Short mmCIF file of C-alpha atoms and ligand atoms in Angstrom, two decimals:
data_model
loop_
_atom_site.label_atom_id
_atom_site.label_comp_id
_atom_site.label_asym_id
_atom_site.label_seq_id
_atom_site.Cartn_x
_atom_site.Cartn_y
_atom_site.Cartn_z
CA UNK A 1 -25.19 -0.27 6.69
CA UNK A 2 -25.04 2.51 4.13
CA UNK A 3 -27.92 3.41 1.84
CA UNK A 4 -26.33 1.08 -0.79
CA UNK A 5 -26.95 -2.03 0.97
CA UNK A 6 -23.17 -2.01 1.36
CA UNK A 7 -20.98 -2.51 4.87
CA UNK A 8 -18.27 -0.14 6.20
CA UNK A 9 -15.15 -1.74 4.96
CA UNK A 10 -12.36 -1.42 7.00
CA UNK A 11 -10.80 -4.77 5.69
CA UNK A 12 -7.11 -4.54 4.82
CA UNK A 13 -7.23 -5.73 1.50
CA UNK A 14 -8.38 -6.37 -0.76
CA UNK A 15 -9.68 -2.92 0.23
CA UNK A 16 -12.43 -1.04 -0.28
CA UNK A 17 -13.11 1.01 -3.45
CA UNK A 18 -14.80 4.06 -4.42
CA UNK A 19 -18.57 2.77 -5.60
CA UNK A 20 -18.39 4.81 -9.03
CA UNK A 21 -15.34 2.36 -9.88
CA UNK A 22 -17.22 -0.28 -9.58
CA UNK A 23 -20.17 0.95 -10.70
CA UNK A 24 -17.87 1.86 -14.49
CA UNK A 25 -16.73 -1.84 -13.79
CA UNK A 26 -20.58 -2.96 -14.53
CA UNK A 27 -21.08 -0.76 -16.88
CA UNK A 28 -17.85 -1.64 -18.67
CA UNK A 29 -17.83 -5.92 -18.33
CA UNK A 30 -20.82 -6.26 -21.00
CA UNK A 31 -18.78 -3.49 -23.52
CA UNK A 32 -15.93 -1.45 -22.73
CA UNK A 33 -16.45 1.75 -24.76
CA UNK A 34 -19.22 0.96 -27.27
CA UNK A 35 -16.07 -1.49 -28.92
CA UNK A 36 -18.26 -4.48 -28.29
CA UNK A 37 -16.11 -6.33 -26.31
CA UNK A 38 -16.89 -7.24 -23.12
CA UNK A 39 -13.64 -5.65 -20.23
CA UNK A 40 -12.57 -9.12 -19.40
CA UNK A 41 -12.74 -10.71 -23.22
CA UNK A 42 -11.49 -8.34 -24.76
CA UNK A 43 -7.70 -8.09 -26.64
CA UNK A 44 -4.96 -6.86 -25.07
CA UNK A 45 -3.86 -5.75 -28.27
CA UNK A 46 -6.68 -3.97 -29.39
CA UNK A 47 -7.06 0.19 -29.85
CA UNK A 48 -9.44 -0.01 -27.67
CA UNK A 49 -7.47 -1.56 -24.60
CA UNK A 50 -4.54 0.16 -25.47
CA UNK A 51 -6.34 3.22 -24.34
CA UNK A 52 -6.67 2.36 -21.47
CA UNK A 53 -3.20 1.19 -20.04
CA UNK A 54 -2.17 4.56 -21.83
CA UNK A 55 -4.69 6.66 -19.44
CA UNK A 56 -3.79 4.39 -16.49
CA UNK A 57 -0.31 4.94 -16.75
CA UNK A 58 -0.96 9.02 -17.68
CA UNK A 59 -3.11 9.31 -14.69
CA UNK A 60 -0.12 7.78 -11.99
CA UNK A 61 2.09 10.10 -13.39
CA UNK A 62 0.18 12.64 -12.77
CA UNK A 63 -1.15 12.14 -9.64
CA UNK A 64 2.10 11.11 -8.08
CA UNK A 65 4.12 13.61 -10.76
CA UNK A 66 6.49 11.25 -11.09
CA UNK A 67 9.85 12.33 -13.47
CA UNK A 68 8.86 11.73 -17.58
CA UNK A 69 12.73 9.73 -17.42
CA UNK A 70 10.83 7.05 -15.28
CA UNK A 71 9.30 3.76 -16.10
CA UNK A 72 5.57 2.81 -14.54
CA UNK A 73 4.86 -0.91 -14.80
CA UNK A 74 2.38 -2.83 -14.27
CA UNK A 75 2.82 -6.45 -13.55
CA UNK A 76 1.47 -9.25 -11.87
CA UNK A 77 2.35 -11.92 -8.41
CA UNK A 78 2.15 -9.09 -6.43
CA UNK A 79 4.32 -6.91 -4.10
CA UNK A 80 4.96 -10.90 -2.48
CA UNK A 81 7.08 -11.22 -6.16
CA UNK A 82 8.48 -7.78 -6.03
CA UNK A 83 10.75 -8.55 -2.77
CA UNK A 84 12.30 -11.38 -5.22
CA UNK A 85 12.29 -9.47 -8.51
CA UNK A 86 13.94 -6.18 -7.47
CA UNK A 87 16.52 -7.64 -5.54
CA UNK A 88 16.81 -10.28 -8.47
CA UNK A 89 17.23 -7.15 -10.73
CA UNK A 90 19.14 -4.43 -8.30
CA UNK A 91 21.70 -7.16 -7.05
CA UNK A 92 24.56 -9.34 -8.30
CA UNK A 93 25.36 -12.08 -5.95
CA UNK A 94 27.40 -11.34 -2.92
CA UNK A 95 26.55 -7.89 -3.59
CA UNK A 96 25.07 -5.82 -0.26
CA UNK A 97 21.97 -4.07 0.46
CA UNK A 98 20.57 -2.93 3.82
CA UNK A 99 16.81 -2.98 5.41
CA UNK A 100 15.24 -0.94 7.33
CA UNK A 101 13.09 -3.30 9.33
CA UNK A 102 9.91 -2.19 10.15
CA UNK A 103 7.31 -5.03 9.98
CA UNK A 104 6.51 -8.05 8.74
CA UNK A 105 6.72 -6.67 5.20
CA UNK A 106 10.08 -5.48 5.32
CA UNK A 107 11.57 -9.19 6.87
CA UNK A 108 10.01 -11.03 4.20
CA UNK A 109 11.44 -8.60 1.52
CA UNK A 110 14.59 -8.86 3.36
CA UNK A 111 14.47 -12.94 3.05
CA UNK A 112 14.09 -12.61 -0.59
CA UNK A 113 17.49 -10.59 -1.23
CA UNK A 114 19.47 -12.44 1.18
CA UNK A 115 18.61 -15.12 -1.77
CA UNK A 116 20.89 -13.01 -4.23
CA UNK A 117 23.00 -10.94 -2.19
CA UNK A 118 24.07 -10.28 1.32
CA UNK A 119 20.35 -8.69 2.93
CA UNK A 120 21.39 -6.86 6.26
CA UNK A 121 18.90 -5.26 8.91
CA UNK A 122 20.36 -1.62 10.09
CA UNK A 123 17.52 -1.20 11.77
CA UNK A 124 14.85 -3.54 13.19
CA UNK A 125 11.89 -2.94 15.70
CA UNK A 126 10.74 -6.16 16.56
CA UNK A 127 11.92 -6.76 20.23
CA UNK A 128 9.90 -3.48 20.34
CA UNK A 129 5.80 -4.51 18.81
CA UNK A 130 7.40 -2.91 15.76
CA UNK A 131 5.75 0.45 16.90
CA UNK A 132 8.00 2.90 15.58
CA UNK A 133 9.59 4.25 12.25
CA UNK A 134 13.63 4.77 12.55
CA UNK A 135 14.14 8.20 12.81
CA UNK A 136 17.53 9.72 10.61
CA UNK A 137 20.50 9.39 12.77
CA UNK A 138 19.08 5.86 14.44
CA UNK A 139 20.77 3.80 11.79
CA UNK A 140 23.81 3.37 9.90
CA UNK A 141 23.99 2.18 6.28
CA UNK A 142 26.72 -0.34 4.89
CA UNK A 143 29.19 2.29 2.64
CA UNK A 144 29.28 -0.38 0.59
CA UNK A 145 25.41 -1.50 0.09
CA UNK A 146 23.95 -1.05 -3.14
CA UNK A 147 20.34 0.50 -2.11
CA UNK A 148 18.53 0.67 1.21
CA UNK A 149 15.07 -0.97 1.32
CA UNK A 150 12.23 0.36 3.20
CA UNK A 151 8.28 -0.58 4.08
CA UNK A 152 6.70 3.17 3.83
CA UNK A 153 2.90 1.93 5.33
CA UNK A 154 3.12 -1.08 7.53
CA UNK A 155 -0.15 -2.55 6.98
CA UNK A 156 -0.42 -4.73 9.76
CA UNK A 157 1.00 -3.20 13.01
CA UNK A 158 -0.17 0.82 12.25
CA UNK A 159 3.21 2.51 11.69
CA UNK A 160 4.50 5.12 8.39
CA UNK A 161 7.07 6.99 7.92
CA UNK A 162 6.23 10.61 7.93
CA UNK A 163 9.87 11.87 6.21
CA UNK A 164 12.27 9.86 3.70
CA UNK A 165 14.23 8.04 5.49
CA UNK A 166 18.21 9.31 5.26
CA UNK A 167 19.57 6.39 2.80
CA UNK A 168 23.06 7.79 2.89
CA UNK A 169 23.66 8.73 -0.59
CA UNK A 170 22.08 5.30 -1.97
CA UNK A 171 19.16 4.78 -3.83
CA UNK A 172 15.94 3.91 -2.24
CA UNK A 173 13.57 1.03 -3.01
CA UNK A 174 9.76 1.72 -1.43
CA UNK A 175 7.38 -1.53 -0.78
CA UNK A 176 4.46 1.37 -0.95
CA UNK A 177 1.59 -1.20 -1.14
CA UNK A 178 -0.52 0.35 1.82
CA UNK A 179 0.04 4.14 1.18
CA UNK A 180 0.95 4.94 -2.26
CA UNK A 181 -1.71 7.59 -3.71
CA UNK A 182 -2.61 8.45 0.31
CA UNK A 183 -0.11 10.04 0.91
CA UNK A 184 2.51 12.79 -0.34
CA UNK A 185 5.92 10.86 -2.13
CA UNK A 186 8.68 12.47 -4.16
CA UNK A 187 9.75 9.78 -6.67
CA UNK A 188 12.42 11.43 -7.65
CA UNK A 189 14.40 10.15 -4.54
CA UNK A 190 13.71 7.00 -4.23
CA UNK A 191 14.62 4.59 -7.81
CA UNK A 192 12.13 1.58 -7.22
CA UNK A 193 8.60 1.75 -5.60
CA UNK A 194 5.97 -1.29 -5.73
CA UNK A 195 2.67 -0.78 -4.60
CA UNK A 196 -0.23 -4.42 -5.04
CA UNK A 197 -2.08 -3.02 -6.04
CA UNK A 198 -4.86 -4.12 -3.65
CA UNK A 199 -5.16 -2.02 -0.29
CA UNK A 200 -5.22 1.20 -2.17
CA UNK A 201 -5.63 1.59 -6.55
CA UNK A 202 -7.63 -1.01 -7.26
CA UNK A 203 -8.64 -4.93 -7.40
CA UNK A 204 -5.44 -7.72 -6.38
CA UNK A 205 -3.53 -9.60 -9.26
CA UNK A 206 -2.60 -6.33 -10.73
CA UNK A 207 1.08 -4.77 -8.86
CA UNK A 208 1.94 -1.05 -10.01
CA UNK A 209 5.80 -0.75 -10.02
CA UNK A 210 7.52 2.72 -10.57
CA UNK A 211 11.29 2.41 -11.79
CA UNK A 212 14.51 4.94 -12.28
CA UNK A 213 16.82 4.92 -15.28
CA UNK A 214 19.15 3.52 -12.59
CA UNK A 215 17.07 0.69 -11.55
CA UNK A 216 16.16 -0.28 -15.39
CA UNK A 217 19.86 -0.65 -16.22
CA UNK A 218 20.85 -2.79 -13.35
CA UNK A 219 18.94 -5.29 -14.63
CA UNK A 220 21.49 -8.14 -15.86
CA UNK A 221 21.76 -9.94 -18.58
CA UNK A 222 20.29 -13.25 -18.36
CA UNK A 223 17.43 -13.02 -16.31
CA UNK A 224 14.68 -15.16 -16.81
CA UNK A 225 12.43 -13.21 -19.41
CA UNK A 226 9.70 -12.69 -16.52
CA UNK A 227 11.51 -11.76 -13.64
CA UNK A 228 13.29 -8.54 -15.89
CA UNK A 229 11.94 -5.33 -15.63
CA UNK A 230 14.21 -4.09 -18.51
CA UNK A 231 11.78 -7.06 -20.83
CA UNK A 232 8.31 -5.67 -19.63
CA UNK A 233 10.04 -1.68 -20.07
CA UNK A 234 10.99 -2.16 -23.35
CA UNK A 235 7.00 -3.82 -24.47
CA UNK A 236 5.47 -1.02 -21.69
CA UNK A 237 4.06 -3.96 -19.45
CA UNK A 238 2.31 -6.32 -22.24
CA UNK A 239 5.23 -8.62 -23.14
CA UNK A 240 2.23 -11.23 -22.06
CA UNK A 241 -1.41 -10.42 -21.15
CA UNK A 242 -1.32 -8.52 -18.62
CA UNK A 243 -4.03 -7.99 -15.80
CA UNK A 244 -6.50 -6.20 -18.25
CA UNK A 245 -9.63 -6.18 -15.68
CA UNK A 246 -7.02 -4.88 -12.79
CA UNK A 247 -5.17 -2.57 -15.18
CA UNK A 248 -9.10 -1.13 -15.70
CA UNK A 249 -9.67 -0.68 -12.32
CA UNK A 250 -6.55 0.87 -11.43
CA UNK A 251 -7.49 3.63 -14.49
CA UNK A 252 -10.57 4.35 -13.28
CA UNK A 253 -9.67 4.51 -9.60
CA UNK A 254 -7.07 6.87 -11.11
CA UNK A 255 -10.01 8.76 -12.64
CA UNK A 256 -11.59 9.53 -9.45
CA UNK A 257 -8.58 10.76 -7.60
CA UNK A 258 -8.75 13.27 -10.23
CA UNK A 259 -11.58 14.34 -10.17
CA UNK A 260 -11.55 14.21 -6.20
CA UNK A 261 -8.70 16.97 -6.03
CA UNK A 262 -5.45 14.21 -7.36
CA UNK A 263 -2.98 13.32 -4.75
CA UNK A 264 -3.98 16.15 -2.64
CA UNK A 265 -7.52 15.66 -2.35
CA UNK A 266 -6.63 12.74 -0.88
CA UNK A 267 -4.15 13.93 1.72
CA UNK A 268 -6.74 15.70 2.83
CA UNK A 269 -9.06 13.43 3.21
CA UNK A 270 -6.92 10.32 4.74
CA UNK A 271 -5.53 12.55 7.29
CA UNK A 272 -8.92 13.48 8.31
CA UNK A 273 -10.13 10.32 8.93
CA UNK A 274 -7.85 9.02 10.51
CA UNK A 275 -8.05 12.69 12.59
CA UNK A 276 -10.71 11.38 13.70
CA UNK A 277 -10.01 8.36 15.27
CA UNK A 278 -6.30 9.09 16.67
CA UNK A 279 -8.68 11.55 18.65
CA UNK A 280 -11.26 8.93 19.71
CA UNK A 281 -8.12 6.23 21.28
CA UNK A 282 -7.00 9.04 22.69
CA UNK A 283 -9.93 10.65 24.52
CA UNK A 284 -10.25 7.43 26.67
CA UNK A 285 -7.86 5.18 28.23
CA UNK A 286 -10.33 2.59 27.30
CA UNK A 287 -8.38 2.24 23.74
CA UNK A 288 -5.23 1.36 23.95
CA UNK A 289 -3.57 2.56 20.36
CA UNK A 290 -0.72 0.73 18.89
CA UNK A 291 1.23 2.23 17.07
CA UNK A 292 3.99 5.59 18.47
CA UNK A 293 2.38 9.00 18.12
CA UNK A 294 5.08 10.14 15.85
CA UNK A 295 4.71 6.85 13.52
CA UNK A 296 1.12 6.45 13.81
CA UNK A 297 -0.25 5.63 9.80
CA UNK A 298 -2.92 7.55 8.00
CA UNK A 299 -4.14 4.49 6.30
CA UNK A 300 -4.57 1.60 9.02
CA UNK A 301 -5.46 2.34 12.41
CA UNK A 302 -4.54 -0.17 15.47
CA UNK A 303 -5.52 -0.17 19.02
CA UNK A 304 -5.90 -3.01 21.99
CA UNK A 305 -9.21 -2.63 24.03
CA UNK A 306 -7.73 -1.85 27.06
CA UNK A 307 -9.70 -5.19 28.61
CA UNK A 308 -8.46 -6.95 26.25
CA UNK A 309 -11.79 -9.74 26.67
CA UNK A 310 -13.56 -7.02 25.11
CA UNK A 311 -12.44 -7.17 21.57
CA UNK A 312 -14.33 -10.62 20.16
CA UNK A 313 -17.88 -8.15 21.51
CA UNK A 314 -16.38 -5.28 20.04
CA UNK A 315 -15.77 -6.96 16.92
CA UNK A 316 -19.04 -8.32 17.06
CA UNK A 317 -21.23 -5.46 17.62
CA UNK A 318 -18.94 -3.82 14.91
CA UNK A 319 -20.43 -6.06 12.38
CA UNK A 320 -23.64 -6.17 13.76
CA UNK A 321 -23.67 -2.60 12.92
CA UNK A 322 -22.69 -3.07 9.85
CA UNK A 323 -18.71 -2.32 10.21
CA UNK A 324 -16.73 -5.22 8.74
CA UNK A 325 -12.82 -5.79 8.44
CA UNK A 326 -12.37 -5.10 12.15
CA UNK A 327 -10.22 -7.96 13.32
CA UNK A 328 -6.64 -7.18 13.91
CA UNK A 329 -3.71 -9.20 12.29
CA UNK A 330 -3.02 -12.35 14.05
CA UNK A 331 0.28 -11.06 14.61
CA UNK A 332 -0.46 -7.38 16.73
CA UNK A 333 -4.25 -8.40 18.07
CA UNK A 334 -7.02 -6.18 18.56
CA UNK A 335 -8.40 -4.11 16.38
CA UNK A 336 -7.68 -2.57 12.82
CA UNK A 337 -9.58 -0.11 10.49
CA UNK A 338 -7.76 -0.21 7.16
CA UNK A 339 -9.10 3.57 5.87
CA UNK A 340 -7.65 3.07 2.27
CA UNK A 341 -8.20 5.96 -0.12
CA UNK A 342 -11.77 3.85 -1.17
CA UNK A 343 -12.84 4.39 2.42
CA UNK A 344 -15.72 7.42 2.77
CA UNK A 345 -15.36 9.29 6.20
CA UNK A 346 -19.15 8.29 6.82
CA UNK A 347 -17.29 4.87 7.46
CA UNK A 348 -15.00 6.50 10.32
CA UNK A 349 -17.59 8.67 11.70
CA UNK A 350 -20.10 5.77 12.43
CA UNK A 351 -17.31 3.84 13.59
CA UNK A 352 -15.79 6.81 16.08
CA UNK A 353 -20.03 6.62 17.03
CA UNK A 354 -20.09 2.91 17.32
CA UNK A 355 -16.98 3.55 19.79
CA UNK A 356 -18.53 6.14 22.00
CA UNK A 357 -21.44 3.62 22.73
CA UNK A 358 -19.24 1.02 22.85
CA UNK A 359 -17.55 2.31 25.67
CA UNK A 360 -20.53 3.93 27.87
CA UNK A 361 -22.27 0.37 27.39
CA UNK A 362 -18.89 -1.60 29.06
CA UNK A 363 -16.82 0.98 30.65
C1 PLP B 401 0.39 -6.99 1.46
C2 PLP B 401 1.29 -5.54 1.51
C3 PLP B 401 2.05 -6.89 0.44
C4 PLP B 401 1.83 -7.86 -0.12
O1 PLP B 401 0.78 -7.81 -1.06
P1 PLP B 401 0.98 -9.07 -1.83
O2 PLP B 401 0.59 -8.41 -3.05
O3 PLP B 401 -0.04 -9.73 -1.50
O4 PLP B 401 1.82 -9.67 -2.24
C5 PLP B 401 3.13 -6.03 0.93
N1 PLP B 401 3.97 -5.41 1.10
C6 PLP B 401 2.65 -4.15 2.27
C7 PLP B 401 3.49 -3.13 2.71
C8 PLP B 401 1.31 -5.19 1.70
O5 PLP B 401 0.41 -4.35 2.12
#
């Protein structure tokens, strides 16, 4: 347990947020910015809320160095809706799109794209248990593919790209749900970036979508209104009632990032946290880290115990020491520590110290 009575939260999503952000919400709930109206009671058409959404977009543009000609949207439906919506807008029926399949989320995205066009896995690591990320040259892209889709961080398996994958000159589309603002990203090298907020950015129910001019232009003429990027772009994410609460939290999280060194601060903290954990995992053969070294994620760290029978005991004792959310996803098993932006290094230090104690008493 931490001094605030909150546990060390290693949950995969919704994930932990900085306490300062939670307190900002607490303050705004009865009265947002002295408007006399509460955060979840105020009109999305009010000047007070307009300032919140404008500020959230400006801050994100600064944090990620988003080029001026790109559009930022705050939508609903999670990353899972973007699996379909991205293909619906970017592909015409029958057109080709190529996927790099590095985990369950890429598979799900490819399934939805197949409803519109011809989606092909150009690289698929499922037989190897999704331990790696492809290197450039490990795959080919079809000459007439309209774009290439990849998943920057694999939340379930704990693997992550540490380079921009070669797309053979095609536009890149990336699902960055679990590492956006936690690692470096060159926005201008992508045409569409989408991310459900609940891992690194805020609460569930709001999705960040960043689009190039090409991506907006690709939207067809007769799409269902709510699934048309160009509609949301022309209304600046206020076509219908957005998740006002979620957008407020985004704004506060972006404020927190900017106050703490911007993207470089995030990157440095995430590297420091993940290094602590990986050093412990490499120290002893008591632990069996899942991902191959060069593909390791700085956001989700996954491992098994060499003696898998001890895993349940590990989770039980971790919980009694105030550490929660460590159970691995059922498709991988074992242990997963999600150490998103909001997770303080003290939580990782507590985890490592618990791991060392646990090894001593169970070796
Ligand atoms: C969590 C997650 C999703 C699913 O997000 P929802 O917002 O629940 O639809 C998709 N992709 C990745 C990489 C994720 O981590």
